């Protein structure tokens, strides 16, 4: 199985936006490194996509710095030269007023959404620098552009992703590496189930009476960013459902 396309590494490929991105990139001939904690989900995705493109799966918790380095250092040809790094892994944990916040939830959001993204990036960037080529795509959020009630620490983690994307773009500019920030509004994935700790009813309320983005909608934009010519960089993009104008401004049909 040969392909002339660069390899893409996707964190959080076991569900939602990451899995949809893996599928669309495989369809377009990109070799893949798919990452996440749920080994069974990665096995199934590897089975599905491995028929079209070379696929390597890596099981690690992005919070664990040693595990990140160990996993990324095991990569061998054709997976060792990552051309596209898609920093997607992340979640919200809980939704409480700041005075009621759960410290474990806060740790999870900062450790996964911010520090995990940094650990993976720090491991991959040196090889991009050596080649003077690469493209980093960070999945931020509308929550990184505006703070909403009880979004506090999740919003802070996504504001951090926004700052990291901007910082990466400045520092990597002279090395010919592109940095893209894609900031979606409401996307129906496992996100709300994780945020509300498995409470499916509460999760469903988030999308009630409106049409959210699908993971595939976001994946299509990621593919579009990747497919731009070498001289074009989609730097920063806010992608909203038509029914959403701002975090708290959502057109809902009365049911
Ligand atoms: P999902 O819950 O469907 O996917 C989250 C992914 O992150 C999973 O693959 C999960 O894999 C991975 N992940 C979570 N924690 C860890 C960890 N500790 N180590 C490794 N991987 C981890 O949600 P989405 O697809 O919606 O979320 C993807 C990104 O999009 C996130 O960064 C999110 O903040 C962002 N986003 C989502 C929006 C939405 O409305 N859904 C809107 C804007 C941005 P596993 O559990 O197997 O480890
Ligand atoms: C996810 C979108 O509005 O639930 O980042 O925070 S939101």
Tab-separated table of C-alpha atoms and ligand atoms in Angstrom:
chain	number	residue	atom	x	y	z
A	1	UNK	CA	0.000	0.000	0.000
A	2	UNK	CA	1.841	3.125	-1.138
A	3	UNK	CA	0.767	6.742	-0.862
A	4	UNK	CA	2.578	9.990	-1.585
A	5	UNK	CA	0.658	11.892	1.100
A	6	UNK	CA	2.224	12.930	4.409
A	7	UNK	CA	1.316	11.058	7.593
A	8	UNK	CA	-1.257	12.588	9.946
A	9	UNK	CA	-1.226	11.940	13.693
A	10	UNK	CA	-4.596	12.450	15.349
A	11	UNK	CA	-5.014	12.577	19.116
A	12	UNK	CA	-8.439	11.618	20.449
A	13	UNK	CA	-9.182	9.420	17.434
A	14	UNK	CA	-11.409	6.994	19.369
A	15	UNK	CA	-14.582	9.058	18.967
A	16	UNK	CA	-16.201	12.267	17.738
A	17	UNK	CA	-14.161	14.752	15.728
A	18	UNK	CA	-10.965	12.678	15.895
A	19	UNK	CA	-12.583	9.494	14.546
A	20	UNK	CA	-14.387	11.444	11.786
A	21	UNK	CA	-11.086	13.097	10.846
A	22	UNK	CA	-9.349	9.715	10.669
A	23	UNK	CA	-12.085	8.451	8.337
A	24	UNK	CA	-12.005	11.431	5.977
A	25	UNK	CA	-8.204	11.506	5.843
A	26	UNK	CA	-8.055	7.765	5.137
A	27	UNK	CA	-10.556	8.236	2.315
A	28	UNK	CA	-8.221	10.879	0.891
A	29	UNK	CA	-5.128	8.667	1.104
A	30	UNK	CA	-3.292	10.005	4.183
A	31	UNK	CA	-1.353	7.439	6.283
A	32	UNK	CA	-2.518	7.702	9.880
A	33	UNK	CA	-1.302	7.456	13.435
A	34	UNK	CA	-4.418	7.206	15.591
A	35	UNK	CA	-4.200	7.840	19.345
A	36	UNK	CA	-6.432	7.508	22.389
A	37	UNK	CA	-6.905	5.502	25.584
A	38	UNK	CA	-9.647	3.102	24.446
A	39	UNK	CA	-7.651	0.368	22.743
A	40	UNK	CA	-10.753	-1.473	21.502
A	41	UNK	CA	-11.978	1.612	19.633
A	42	UNK	CA	-8.547	2.065	18.039
A	43	UNK	CA	-8.461	-1.624	17.037
A	44	UNK	CA	-11.829	-1.269	15.298
A	45	UNK	CA	-10.755	1.925	13.514
A	46	UNK	CA	-7.487	0.345	12.425
A	47	UNK	CA	-9.426	-2.638	11.014
A	48	UNK	CA	-11.771	-0.296	9.156
A	49	UNK	CA	-9.231	2.170	7.747
A	50	UNK	CA	-6.219	-0.125	7.396
A	51	UNK	CA	-7.750	-1.470	4.180
A	52	UNK	CA	-7.252	1.949	2.504
A	53	UNK	CA	-4.106	3.475	4.079
A	54	UNK	CA	-1.269	2.461	6.433
A	55	UNK	CA	-2.525	2.891	10.015
A	56	UNK	CA	-0.574	2.751	13.285
A	57	UNK	CA	-2.436	2.923	16.588
A	58	UNK	CA	-0.960	4.298	19.793
A	59	UNK	CA	-2.678	3.770	23.135
A	60	UNK	CA	-1.683	6.305	25.770
A	61	UNK	CA	-3.109	8.774	28.248
A	62	UNK	CA	-2.153	12.234	27.049
A	63	UNK	CA	-1.753	13.386	30.689
A	64	UNK	CA	1.165	11.011	31.196
A	65	UNK	CA	4.285	12.735	29.916
A	66	UNK	CA	6.402	9.559	29.961
A	67	UNK	CA	3.724	7.564	28.151
A	68	UNK	CA	3.404	10.279	25.496
A	69	UNK	CA	7.152	10.306	24.830
A	70	UNK	CA	7.438	6.525	24.895
A	71	UNK	CA	4.536	6.069	22.447
A	72	UNK	CA	5.738	8.739	20.030
A	73	UNK	CA	9.317	7.453	20.124
A	74	UNK	CA	8.196	3.967	19.016
A	75	UNK	CA	7.074	5.291	15.647
A	76	UNK	CA	8.991	3.881	12.704
A	77	UNK	CA	8.742	4.374	8.927
A	78	UNK	CA	6.375	5.393	7.339
A	79	UNK	CA	4.865	6.787	10.533
A	80	UNK	CA	7.903	8.486	12.083
A	81	UNK	CA	7.731	11.601	9.880
A	82	UNK	CA	4.532	13.291	11.004
A	83	UNK	CA	3.515	15.947	8.472
A	84	UNK	CA	0.131	16.781	10.024
A	85	UNK	CA	-0.323	16.898	13.789
A	86	UNK	CA	-3.985	17.148	14.737
A	87	UNK	CA	-4.184	18.088	18.412
A	88	UNK	CA	-7.783	17.124	19.037
A	89	UNK	CA	-7.918	15.105	22.302
A	90	UNK	CA	-9.822	16.948	24.971
A	91	UNK	CA	-13.056	17.234	26.863
A	92	UNK	CA	-15.026	19.322	29.309
A	93	UNK	CA	-15.448	17.732	32.742
A	94	UNK	CA	-18.398	19.107	34.689
A	95	UNK	CA	-20.181	22.442	34.407
A	96	UNK	CA	-20.341	24.219	37.756
A	97	UNK	CA	-20.094	27.730	39.088
A	98	UNK	CA	-16.523	28.508	40.039
A	99	UNK	CA	-17.348	28.293	43.759
A	100	UNK	CA	-18.677	24.754	43.329
A	101	UNK	CA	-15.996	23.447	40.958
A	102	UNK	CA	-14.603	19.947	41.440
A	103	UNK	CA	-10.811	20.024	41.700
A	104	UNK	CA	-10.453	16.676	39.914
A	105	UNK	CA	-12.464	18.065	36.988
A	106	UNK	CA	-10.222	21.131	36.895
A	107	UNK	CA	-7.095	18.977	36.922
A	108	UNK	CA	-8.489	16.807	34.118
A	109	UNK	CA	-9.268	19.775	31.852
A	110	UNK	CA	-5.950	21.530	32.384
A	111	UNK	CA	-3.933	18.290	32.194
A	112	UNK	CA	-5.645	16.931	29.067
A	113	UNK	CA	-6.657	19.991	27.048
A	114	UNK	CA	-3.570	22.091	27.755
A	115	UNK	CA	-0.649	20.059	29.093
A	116	UNK	CA	-1.427	16.972	26.988
A	117	UNK	CA	-1.535	19.063	23.829
A	118	UNK	CA	1.823	20.587	24.789
A	119	UNK	CA	3.453	17.197	25.542
A	120	UNK	CA	2.453	15.777	22.156
A	121	UNK	CA	3.486	18.940	20.306
A	122	UNK	CA	6.863	19.093	22.053
A	123	UNK	CA	7.571	15.495	21.013
A	124	UNK	CA	6.601	15.995	17.347
A	125	UNK	CA	7.837	19.523	16.548
A	126	UNK	CA	11.616	18.777	16.517
A	127	UNK	CA	11.197	16.419	13.548
A	128	UNK	CA	9.137	19.031	11.724
A	129	UNK	CA	11.909	21.550	12.397
A	130	UNK	CA	14.521	19.163	11.002
A	131	UNK	CA	12.489	18.795	7.795
A	132	UNK	CA	11.461	22.494	7.793
A	133	UNK	CA	7.981	21.275	7.009
A	134	UNK	CA	4.840	20.371	8.904
A	135	UNK	CA	1.334	21.490	9.777
A	136	UNK	CA	-0.131	21.593	13.280
A	137	UNK	CA	-3.899	21.789	13.627
A	138	UNK	CA	-5.150	22.605	17.115
A	139	UNK	CA	-8.803	22.026	17.924
A	140	UNK	CA	-9.817	24.933	20.117
A	141	UNK	CA	-13.418	25.968	20.655
A	142	UNK	CA	-15.831	28.873	20.695
A	143	UNK	CA	-15.229	28.384	24.456
A	144	UNK	CA	-11.715	29.711	23.818
A	145	UNK	CA	-13.114	32.922	22.337
A	146	UNK	CA	-15.840	33.795	24.817
A	147	UNK	CA	-16.513	32.711	28.397
A	148	UNK	CA	-20.004	31.474	29.225
A	149	UNK	CA	-21.632	30.944	32.643
A	150	UNK	CA	-20.299	27.806	34.397
A	151	UNK	CA	-17.814	27.292	31.564
A	152	UNK	CA	-14.992	28.860	33.650
A	153	UNK	CA	-12.169	26.273	33.662
A	154	UNK	CA	-13.105	24.548	30.394
A	155	UNK	CA	-13.135	28.004	28.763
A	156	UNK	CA	-9.771	28.777	30.402
A	157	UNK	CA	-8.313	25.590	28.937
A	158	UNK	CA	-9.526	26.539	25.457
A	159	UNK	CA	-8.332	30.158	25.838
A	160	UNK	CA	-4.972	28.528	26.597
A	161	UNK	CA	-5.206	26.479	23.401
A	162	UNK	CA	-5.892	29.716	21.510
A	163	UNK	CA	-2.802	31.342	23.046
A	164	UNK	CA	-0.698	28.250	22.328
A	165	UNK	CA	-1.824	28.242	18.675
A	166	UNK	CA	-0.880	31.906	18.343
A	167	UNK	CA	2.453	31.323	20.087
A	168	UNK	CA	3.226	28.307	17.910
A	169	UNK	CA	2.474	30.303	14.768
A	170	UNK	CA	4.878	33.050	15.819
A	171	UNK	CA	7.701	30.737	16.903
A	172	UNK	CA	7.421	28.277	14.024
A	173	UNK	CA	6.935	30.852	11.270
A	174	UNK	CA	10.617	31.064	10.378
A	175	UNK	CA	10.794	27.271	10.138
A	176	UNK	CA	8.099	26.923	7.492
A	177	UNK	CA	5.601	25.143	9.755
A	178	UNK	CA	1.924	25.982	9.444
A	179	UNK	CA	-0.284	26.335	12.522
A	180	UNK	CA	-4.064	26.251	12.191
A	181	UNK	CA	-6.613	26.784	14.955
A	182	UNK	CA	-10.079	25.393	14.319
A	183	UNK	CA	-12.659	26.553	16.837
A	184	UNK	CA	-16.026	24.798	16.623
A	185	UNK	CA	-19.285	25.696	18.321
A	186	UNK	CA	-21.687	22.917	19.347
A	187	UNK	CA	-20.791	19.540	17.822
A	188	UNK	CA	-22.784	16.437	18.767
A	189	UNK	CA	-20.211	13.824	19.841
A	190	UNK	CA	-19.467	12.084	23.147
A	191	UNK	CA	-18.423	15.515	24.455
A	192	UNK	CA	-21.584	16.293	26.471
A	193	UNK	CA	-21.842	12.713	27.786
A	194	UNK	CA	-18.319	13.109	29.160
A	195	UNK	CA	-19.037	16.602	30.484
A	196	UNK	CA	-22.141	15.397	32.340
A	197	UNK	CA	-20.503	12.149	33.476
A	198	UNK	CA	-22.665	9.748	31.511
A	199	UNK	CA	-25.996	11.536	32.128
A	200	UNK	CA	-27.453	10.997	28.638
A	201	UNK	CA	-30.583	13.041	29.332
A	202	UNK	CA	-28.595	16.079	30.435
A	203	UNK	CA	-26.250	15.649	27.473
A	204	UNK	CA	-29.174	15.523	25.019
A	205	UNK	CA	-30.543	18.835	26.391
A	206	UNK	CA	-27.484	20.640	24.999
A	207	UNK	CA	-28.672	19.972	21.424
A	208	UNK	CA	-32.429	20.076	22.044
A	209	UNK	CA	-34.447	21.869	19.349
A	210	UNK	CA	-31.386	22.900	17.321
A	211	UNK	CA	-29.164	21.293	14.707
A	212	UNK	CA	-25.583	21.013	15.966
A	213	UNK	CA	-22.517	20.435	13.822
A	214	UNK	CA	-21.562	16.836	13.213
A	215	UNK	CA	-18.049	15.534	13.760
A	216	UNK	CA	-17.881	15.083	9.993
A	217	UNK	CA	-18.568	18.820	9.457
A	218	UNK	CA	-15.447	19.628	11.489
A	219	UNK	CA	-13.425	16.867	9.829
A	220	UNK	CA	-14.226	18.321	6.402
A	221	UNK	CA	-12.774	21.674	7.492
A	222	UNK	CA	-9.648	19.963	8.837
A	223	UNK	CA	-9.229	18.218	5.469
A	224	UNK	CA	-9.743	21.553	3.670
A	225	UNK	CA	-7.037	23.194	5.816
A	226	UNK	CA	-4.645	20.319	5.111
A	227	UNK	CA	-5.295	20.432	1.383
A	228	UNK	CA	-4.437	24.129	0.917
A	229	UNK	CA	-1.346	24.801	-1.224
A	230	UNK	CA	2.008	25.251	0.526
A	231	UNK	CA	1.769	29.072	0.505
A	232	UNK	CA	-1.691	29.195	2.130
A	233	UNK	CA	-2.405	28.740	5.849
A	234	UNK	CA	-5.890	28.759	7.367
A	235	UNK	CA	-4.715	30.449	10.566
A	236	UNK	CA	-7.826	30.687	12.684
A	237	UNK	CA	-11.333	29.553	11.977
A	238	UNK	CA	-14.614	29.708	13.929
A	239	UNK	CA	-17.094	27.076	12.746
A	240	UNK	CA	-20.665	27.382	14.041
A	241	UNK	CA	-23.932	25.580	13.478
A	242	UNK	CA	-26.325	27.892	11.626
A	243	UNK	CA	-28.541	27.776	14.722
A	244	UNK	CA	-25.757	29.215	16.924
A	245	UNK	CA	-24.631	32.871	16.912
A	246	UNK	CA	-22.606	32.851	20.159
A	247	UNK	CA	-22.055	30.436	23.051
A	248	UNK	CA	-25.359	31.342	24.659
A	249	UNK	CA	-27.285	32.538	21.604
A	250	UNK	CA	-28.905	29.491	20.063
A	251	UNK	CA	-32.052	29.327	17.974
A	252	UNK	CA	-34.123	26.431	19.296
A	253	UNK	CA	-37.435	25.149	18.056
A	254	UNK	CA	-39.956	24.888	20.857
A	255	UNK	CA	-40.908	21.231	21.268
B	1	LIG	P1	-15.318	13.197	22.241
B	1	LIG	O1	-15.597	13.034	23.690
B	1	LIG	O2	-16.153	12.452	21.278
B	1	LIG	O3	-13.787	12.887	21.929
B	1	LIG	C1	-12.757	13.230	22.827
B	1	LIG	C2	-11.511	12.467	22.431
B	1	LIG	O4	-10.432	12.875	23.307
B	1	LIG	C3	-11.662	10.971	22.572
B	1	LIG	O5	-11.114	10.310	21.461
B	1	LIG	C4	-10.870	10.650	23.827
B	1	LIG	O6	-10.262	9.366	23.717
B	1	LIG	C5	-9.785	11.723	23.793
B	1	LIG	N1	-9.254	11.926	25.132
B	1	LIG	C6	-9.910	12.427	26.200
B	1	LIG	N2	-9.132	12.371	27.303
B	1	LIG	C7	-7.958	11.804	26.902
B	1	LIG	C8	-6.770	11.458	27.587
B	1	LIG	N3	-6.615	11.680	28.905
B	1	LIG	N4	-5.763	10.880	26.892
B	1	LIG	C9	-5.906	10.659	25.568
B	1	LIG	N5	-7.002	10.969	24.854
B	1	LIG	C10	-8.032	11.527	25.530
B	1	LIG	O7	-15.436	14.770	21.976
B	1	LIG	P2	-15.173	15.678	20.673
B	1	LIG	O8	-14.850	14.865	19.503
B	1	LIG	O9	-16.302	16.614	20.605
B	1	LIG	O10	-13.896	16.492	21.173
B	1	LIG	C11	-12.709	16.617	20.424
B	1	LIG	C12	-12.135	18.014	20.639
B	1	LIG	O11	-13.054	18.981	20.139
B	1	LIG	C13	-11.886	18.367	22.109
B	1	LIG	O12	-10.647	19.053	22.206
B	1	LIG	C14	-13.039	19.319	22.434
B	1	LIG	O13	-12.714	20.213	23.460
B	1	LIG	C15	-13.203	20.006	21.097
B	1	LIG	N6	-14.486	20.672	20.871
B	1	LIG	C16	-15.654	19.965	20.959
B	1	LIG	C17	-16.861	20.616	20.723
B	1	LIG	C18	-18.171	19.922	20.873
B	1	LIG	O14	-19.212	20.615	21.001
B	1	LIG	N7	-18.226	18.581	20.844
B	1	LIG	C19	-16.889	22.030	20.337
B	1	LIG	C20	-15.603	22.665	20.286
B	1	LIG	C21	-14.452	22.000	20.516
B	1	LIG	P3	-10.209	8.264	24.879
B	1	LIG	O15	-11.368	8.513	25.790
B	1	LIG	O16	-10.277	6.960	24.151
B	1	LIG	O17	-8.881	8.493	25.510
B	2	LIG	C1	-17.371	22.779	23.181
B	2	LIG	C2	-18.387	23.807	22.833
B	2	LIG	O1	-19.951	25.547	23.847
B	2	LIG	O2	-19.962	23.326	24.815
B	2	LIG	O3	-16.093	23.333	23.204
B	2	LIG	O4	-18.124	24.804	25.206
B	2	LIG	S1	-19.126	24.396	24.244
